[in-house]
Short mmCIF file of C-alpha atoms in Angstrom, two decimals:
data_model
loop_
_atom_site.label_atom_id
_atom_site.label_comp_id
_atom_site.label_asym_id
_atom_site.label_seq_id
_atom_site.Cartn_x
_atom_site.Cartn_y
_atom_site.Cartn_z
CA MET A 162 65.12 72.44 245.34
CA THR A 163 62.96 72.65 242.24
CA ASP A 164 59.24 73.02 242.80
CA LEU A 165 57.62 70.20 240.83
CA ALA A 166 54.02 71.25 241.57
CA PRO A 167 52.19 72.31 238.40
CA PRO A 168 51.01 75.93 238.15
CA LEU A 169 47.58 76.77 239.51
CA GLY A 170 46.17 77.35 236.03
CA HIS A 171 47.25 73.87 234.95
CA ARG A 172 45.71 72.30 238.03
CA LEU A 173 42.41 74.08 237.45
CA ARG A 174 42.36 73.07 233.80
CA TRP A 175 43.20 69.49 234.80
CA THR A 176 40.35 69.47 237.33
CA PHE A 177 37.91 70.91 234.83
CA THR A 178 38.87 68.46 232.07
CA ASP A 179 38.70 65.42 234.36
CA GLY A 180 35.41 66.67 235.79
CA LEU A 181 33.86 66.96 232.33
CA THR A 182 34.97 63.41 231.59
CA LEU A 183 33.17 62.19 234.70
CA VAL A 184 30.09 64.24 233.81
CA GLY A 185 30.03 62.29 230.56
CA ARG A 186 30.42 59.07 232.53
CA GLU A 187 27.41 59.91 234.71
CA LEU A 188 25.27 60.82 231.71
CA GLY A 189 26.35 57.61 229.99
CA ARG A 190 25.31 55.61 233.03
CA LEU A 191 21.85 57.18 232.84
CA ARG A 192 21.66 56.18 229.19
CA HIS A 193 22.12 52.57 230.23
CA GLU A 194 19.54 52.97 233.03
CA PRO A 195 16.72 54.82 231.23
CA GLY A 196 14.18 53.96 233.91
CA GLU A 197 15.89 56.34 236.33
CA ILE A 198 15.75 59.32 234.01
CA VAL A 199 12.19 58.52 232.91
CA ALA A 200 11.05 58.38 236.54
CA ALA A 201 12.84 61.65 237.26
CA LEU A 202 11.06 63.34 234.35
CA ILE A 203 7.62 61.91 235.12
CA PHE A 204 7.76 62.79 238.82
CA PRO A 205 7.31 66.58 238.31
CA ALA A 206 4.31 66.03 236.05
CA VAL A 207 2.72 63.74 238.64
CA MET A 208 3.28 66.38 241.33
CA VAL A 209 1.60 69.07 239.22
CA VAL A 210 -1.47 66.90 238.65
CA LEU A 211 -1.64 65.62 242.24
CA PHE A 212 -1.26 68.94 244.03
CA GLY A 213 -2.79 71.16 241.37
CA TYR A 214 -6.03 69.25 240.86
CA VAL A 215 -6.46 66.91 243.85
CA PHE A 216 -5.33 69.11 246.76
CA GLY A 217 -5.73 72.44 245.03
CA SER A 218 -9.51 72.29 245.08
CA ALA A 219 -9.46 72.52 248.89
CA ILE A 220 -6.85 75.26 249.31
CA GLN A 221 -7.51 79.01 249.14
CA VAL A 222 -4.83 81.23 247.66
CA PRO A 223 -3.97 84.32 249.76
CA ASP A 224 -5.58 87.42 248.23
CA GLY A 225 -7.24 85.22 245.61
CA GLY A 226 -5.87 83.87 242.38
CA ASP A 227 -5.43 80.53 240.67
CA TYR A 228 -3.97 77.83 242.89
CA ARG A 229 -1.95 76.23 240.10
CA GLU A 230 -0.16 79.53 239.50
CA TYR A 231 0.43 79.72 243.25
CA LEU A 232 1.64 76.11 243.28
CA MET A 233 4.13 75.98 240.41
CA PRO A 234 6.89 78.08 242.06
CA GLY A 235 6.60 75.79 245.09
CA LEU A 236 6.97 72.69 242.91
CA PHE A 237 9.97 74.25 241.19
CA ALA A 238 11.51 74.78 244.63
CA MET A 239 10.60 71.23 245.71
CA VAL A 240 12.35 69.67 242.71
CA THR A 241 15.34 71.97 243.23
CA PHE A 242 15.69 70.95 246.87
CA SER A 243 15.48 67.25 246.02
CA ALA A 244 18.76 67.51 244.08
CA TRP A 245 20.91 66.48 247.03
CA LEU A 246 18.96 63.24 247.51
CA GLY A 247 19.71 61.88 244.04
CA VAL A 248 23.38 62.89 244.22
CA MET A 249 23.63 61.31 247.67
CA THR A 250 22.33 57.92 246.55
CA ARG A 251 24.49 57.82 243.41
CA THR A 252 27.62 58.86 245.31
CA ALA A 253 26.97 56.32 248.07
CA ALA A 254 26.40 53.58 245.47
CA ASP A 255 29.72 54.37 243.75
CA ALA A 256 31.53 54.45 247.09
CA SER A 257 30.10 51.11 248.31
CA ARG A 258 30.82 49.34 244.98
CA GLY A 259 34.47 50.35 244.88
CA VAL A 260 34.11 52.85 242.02
CA MET A 261 35.53 55.65 244.14
CA ASP A 262 38.56 53.51 245.06
CA ARG A 263 39.22 52.93 241.38
CA PHE A 264 39.00 56.66 240.66
CA ARG A 265 41.50 57.36 243.45
CA SER A 266 44.00 54.97 241.88
CA MET A 267 43.84 56.87 238.60
CA PRO A 268 45.89 59.98 237.75
CA MET A 269 43.07 62.51 238.01
CA ALA A 270 42.40 65.67 239.99
CA ARG A 271 40.90 65.04 243.44
CA LEU A 272 38.04 67.50 242.92
CA ALA A 273 37.13 65.99 239.54
CA VAL A 274 34.99 63.17 240.96
CA PRO A 275 32.67 65.35 243.07
CA PHE A 276 32.65 67.91 240.27
CA GLY A 277 31.49 65.20 237.87
CA GLN A 278 28.69 64.13 240.19
CA THR A 279 27.40 67.66 240.71
CA GLY A 280 27.83 68.65 237.06
CA ALA A 281 25.83 65.67 235.83
CA ASP A 282 23.07 66.43 238.33
CA LEU A 283 22.91 70.00 237.06
CA LEU A 284 22.28 68.78 233.51
CA THR A 285 19.61 66.28 234.54
CA GLY A 286 18.09 68.99 236.73
CA LEU A 287 17.71 71.23 233.68
CA LEU A 288 15.78 68.43 231.95
CA MET A 289 13.47 68.07 234.96
CA LEU A 290 12.97 71.83 235.07
CA ALA A 291 12.09 71.90 231.39
CA MET A 292 9.60 69.07 231.96
CA MET A 293 7.98 70.98 234.80
CA VAL A 294 7.78 74.20 232.79
CA GLY A 295 6.01 72.37 229.96
CA THR A 296 3.60 70.69 232.36
CA GLY A 297 2.91 73.97 234.15
CA LEU A 298 2.13 75.74 230.89
CA LEU A 299 -0.29 72.96 229.98
CA VAL A 300 -2.24 73.35 233.25
CA GLY A 301 -2.49 77.15 233.03
CA TRP A 302 0.63 78.45 234.80
CA GLN A 303 2.64 81.21 233.19
CA PRO A 304 5.11 83.93 234.20
CA HIS A 305 3.75 87.46 233.94
CA ARG A 306 6.70 89.79 234.44
CA GLY A 307 8.66 89.28 231.25
CA LEU A 308 11.77 87.46 230.09
CA ILE A 309 14.43 88.89 232.41
CA PRO A 310 12.63 88.29 235.76
CA THR A 311 11.65 84.81 234.54
CA ALA A 312 15.27 84.02 233.64
CA GLN A 313 16.38 85.33 237.03
CA ALA A 314 13.97 82.98 238.80
CA PHE A 315 15.25 79.95 236.92
CA LEU A 316 18.85 81.03 237.49
CA LEU A 317 18.20 81.12 241.23
CA MET A 318 16.90 77.55 241.04
CA ILE A 319 19.97 76.40 239.14
CA VAL A 320 22.37 78.09 241.58
CA LEU A 321 20.67 76.62 244.67
CA ARG A 322 20.38 73.18 243.04
CA TYR A 323 24.10 73.14 242.32
CA ALA A 324 24.93 74.17 245.89
CA LEU A 325 22.62 71.48 247.29
CA SER A 326 24.19 68.82 245.08
CA TRP A 327 27.44 69.29 247.03
CA VAL A 328 25.51 68.45 250.19
CA GLY A 329 24.50 65.22 248.46
CA VAL A 330 28.11 64.40 247.56
CA TYR A 331 29.26 64.87 251.14
CA VAL A 332 26.44 62.86 252.70
CA GLY A 333 26.86 60.12 250.09
CA LEU A 334 30.54 59.80 250.99
CA ALA A 335 29.85 60.00 254.71
CA VAL A 336 27.26 57.21 254.96
CA LYS A 337 28.37 53.58 255.06
CA ASN A 338 26.64 52.31 251.94
CA ASP A 339 23.86 52.95 249.43
CA GLN A 340 21.29 51.17 251.62
CA VAL A 341 21.78 53.80 254.32
CA ALA A 342 21.52 56.52 251.69
CA ASP A 343 18.25 55.07 250.40
CA ALA A 344 16.90 55.07 253.96
CA LEU A 345 17.67 58.80 254.26
CA VAL A 346 15.72 59.77 251.13
CA PRO A 347 12.30 60.04 252.88
CA LEU A 348 13.82 62.56 255.30
CA GLY A 349 13.91 65.10 252.48
CA LEU A 350 10.12 65.29 252.30
CA PRO A 351 9.57 67.17 255.61
CA PHE A 352 11.93 69.94 254.46
CA THR A 353 9.89 70.62 251.36
CA MET A 354 6.53 70.26 253.10
CA LEU A 355 7.54 72.53 256.00
CA SER A 356 7.51 75.63 253.80
CA ASN A 357 5.22 77.98 251.93
CA ALA A 358 5.45 75.84 248.78
CA PHE A 359 1.95 74.38 249.04
CA VAL A 360 0.10 76.40 251.66
CA PRO A 361 0.64 79.80 253.33
CA THR A 362 2.56 79.75 256.60
CA ASP A 363 0.17 82.23 258.29
CA GLY A 364 -1.98 79.52 259.84
CA MET A 365 0.92 77.55 261.33
CA PRO A 366 1.78 77.66 265.04
CA GLY A 367 4.40 80.27 265.85
CA TRP A 368 7.36 77.90 266.28
CA LEU A 369 6.45 75.97 263.14
CA ARG A 370 5.96 79.14 261.12
CA PHE A 371 9.42 80.31 262.20
CA LEU A 372 10.98 77.11 260.85
CA ALA A 373 8.97 77.35 257.63
CA ASP A 374 9.81 81.01 257.03
CA TRP A 375 13.56 80.38 257.44
CA ASN A 376 13.49 77.27 255.26
CA PRO A 377 15.46 77.86 252.01
CA VAL A 378 12.59 76.20 250.14
CA SER A 379 10.32 79.02 251.31
CA ALA A 380 12.82 81.67 250.22
CA LEU A 381 13.15 80.14 246.75
CA THR A 382 9.38 79.79 246.45
CA ALA A 383 8.80 83.40 247.51
CA ALA A 384 11.48 84.71 245.15
CA SER A 385 10.03 82.71 242.25
CA ARG A 386 6.48 83.90 242.89
CA ASP A 387 7.67 87.48 242.93
CA LEU A 388 9.81 87.15 239.79
CA PHE A 389 7.13 85.22 237.91
CA GLY A 390 4.38 87.58 239.05
CA ASN A 391 2.36 84.64 240.46
CA PRO A 392 -0.06 84.83 243.42
CA GLY A 393 1.32 84.50 246.94
CA ALA A 394 4.35 86.79 246.70
CA PRO A 395 5.27 87.97 250.24
CA SER A 396 3.90 91.30 251.37
CA GLY A 397 3.29 93.14 254.61
CA ASP A 398 4.87 92.05 257.90
CA VAL A 399 6.85 88.92 256.99
CA ALA A 400 10.06 87.29 258.20
CA TRP A 401 13.35 88.67 256.86
CA PRO A 402 14.02 85.71 254.49
CA LEU A 403 10.64 86.23 252.85
CA GLU A 404 11.05 89.99 252.71
CA HIS A 405 14.40 89.54 250.92
CA PRO A 406 13.98 86.13 249.24
CA VAL A 407 16.48 86.58 246.40
CA THR A 408 19.22 87.66 248.80
CA THR A 409 18.33 84.76 251.09
CA VAL A 410 18.62 82.19 248.30
CA LEU A 411 22.00 83.57 247.25
CA LEU A 412 23.23 83.55 250.86
CA TRP A 413 22.07 79.95 251.35
CA SER A 414 23.78 78.92 248.10
CA ALA A 415 27.05 80.63 249.01
CA ALA A 416 27.04 79.15 252.53
CA LEU A 417 26.38 75.62 251.25
CA LEU A 418 29.18 75.87 248.68
CA ILE A 419 31.65 77.33 251.19
CA ILE A 420 30.90 74.56 253.69
CA PHE A 421 30.32 71.46 251.58
CA VAL A 422 32.81 71.80 248.71
CA PRO A 423 35.83 71.46 251.06
CA LEU A 424 33.97 68.88 253.20
CA SER A 425 33.25 66.79 250.11
CA LEU A 426 36.85 66.98 248.95
CA ARG A 427 38.07 66.01 252.41
CA ALA A 428 35.61 63.11 252.65
CA TYR A 429 36.59 61.86 249.17
CA THR A 430 40.29 62.00 250.06
CA ARG A 431 39.84 60.26 253.40
CA LYS A 432 37.46 57.57 252.12
CA GLY A 433 40.30 55.62 250.61
CA ARG A 434 42.49 55.63 253.73
#
């Protein structure tokens, strides 16, 4: 019997080509809904002003230093972590409106649809990151350790954001509709607040500090502060994730991709049954 399955290289190229087409579809949808992208770009600037000037006046930076320089890596981590929420709501909306069913009826690679969702989020995430960098520079933040460590910090954010976007695809396919997805969005706030992004974890109760120290947001914040040369980089007797923040971020990213890429593909395949 002749094996009619296309070679692996052809399947990968097919998936990549179809995925890029759907990335273009997602970006085109944003062009027709400019309010969504404007809100996404304004949000980081609002966070910088709110936390940097309103709350920052009442918060002391460990070992001294400017609070806005302490804050910016935490805001970068906060925006990175929020990636899965936007992907979740868009995926759930497409699923509840029958868009996913239409994609399944078309001759395209199964992984192309989730790949398109996550790829489009990565591009919009780069725009948000650029907006935050510009706002941070305006309020006095700057990296101090040179080009390569700065690039490494931003690369960590991009890697973790992409991994988290696959969580959003899976949850968006798993929930019943986009109303349920919208109801889950506020649940993302405690994850970002329960970290070292805005305040040190030293003053937290033991059990709460444990959760904060092992939060991936804390690891990304600590790694960014160290690579940027900003105040608040971990030192002394700290939890393992904060002692090795770069390794922790990479481990979190790998674990999320290993778990949620196949789960997303399985959920997408089963959704139409």
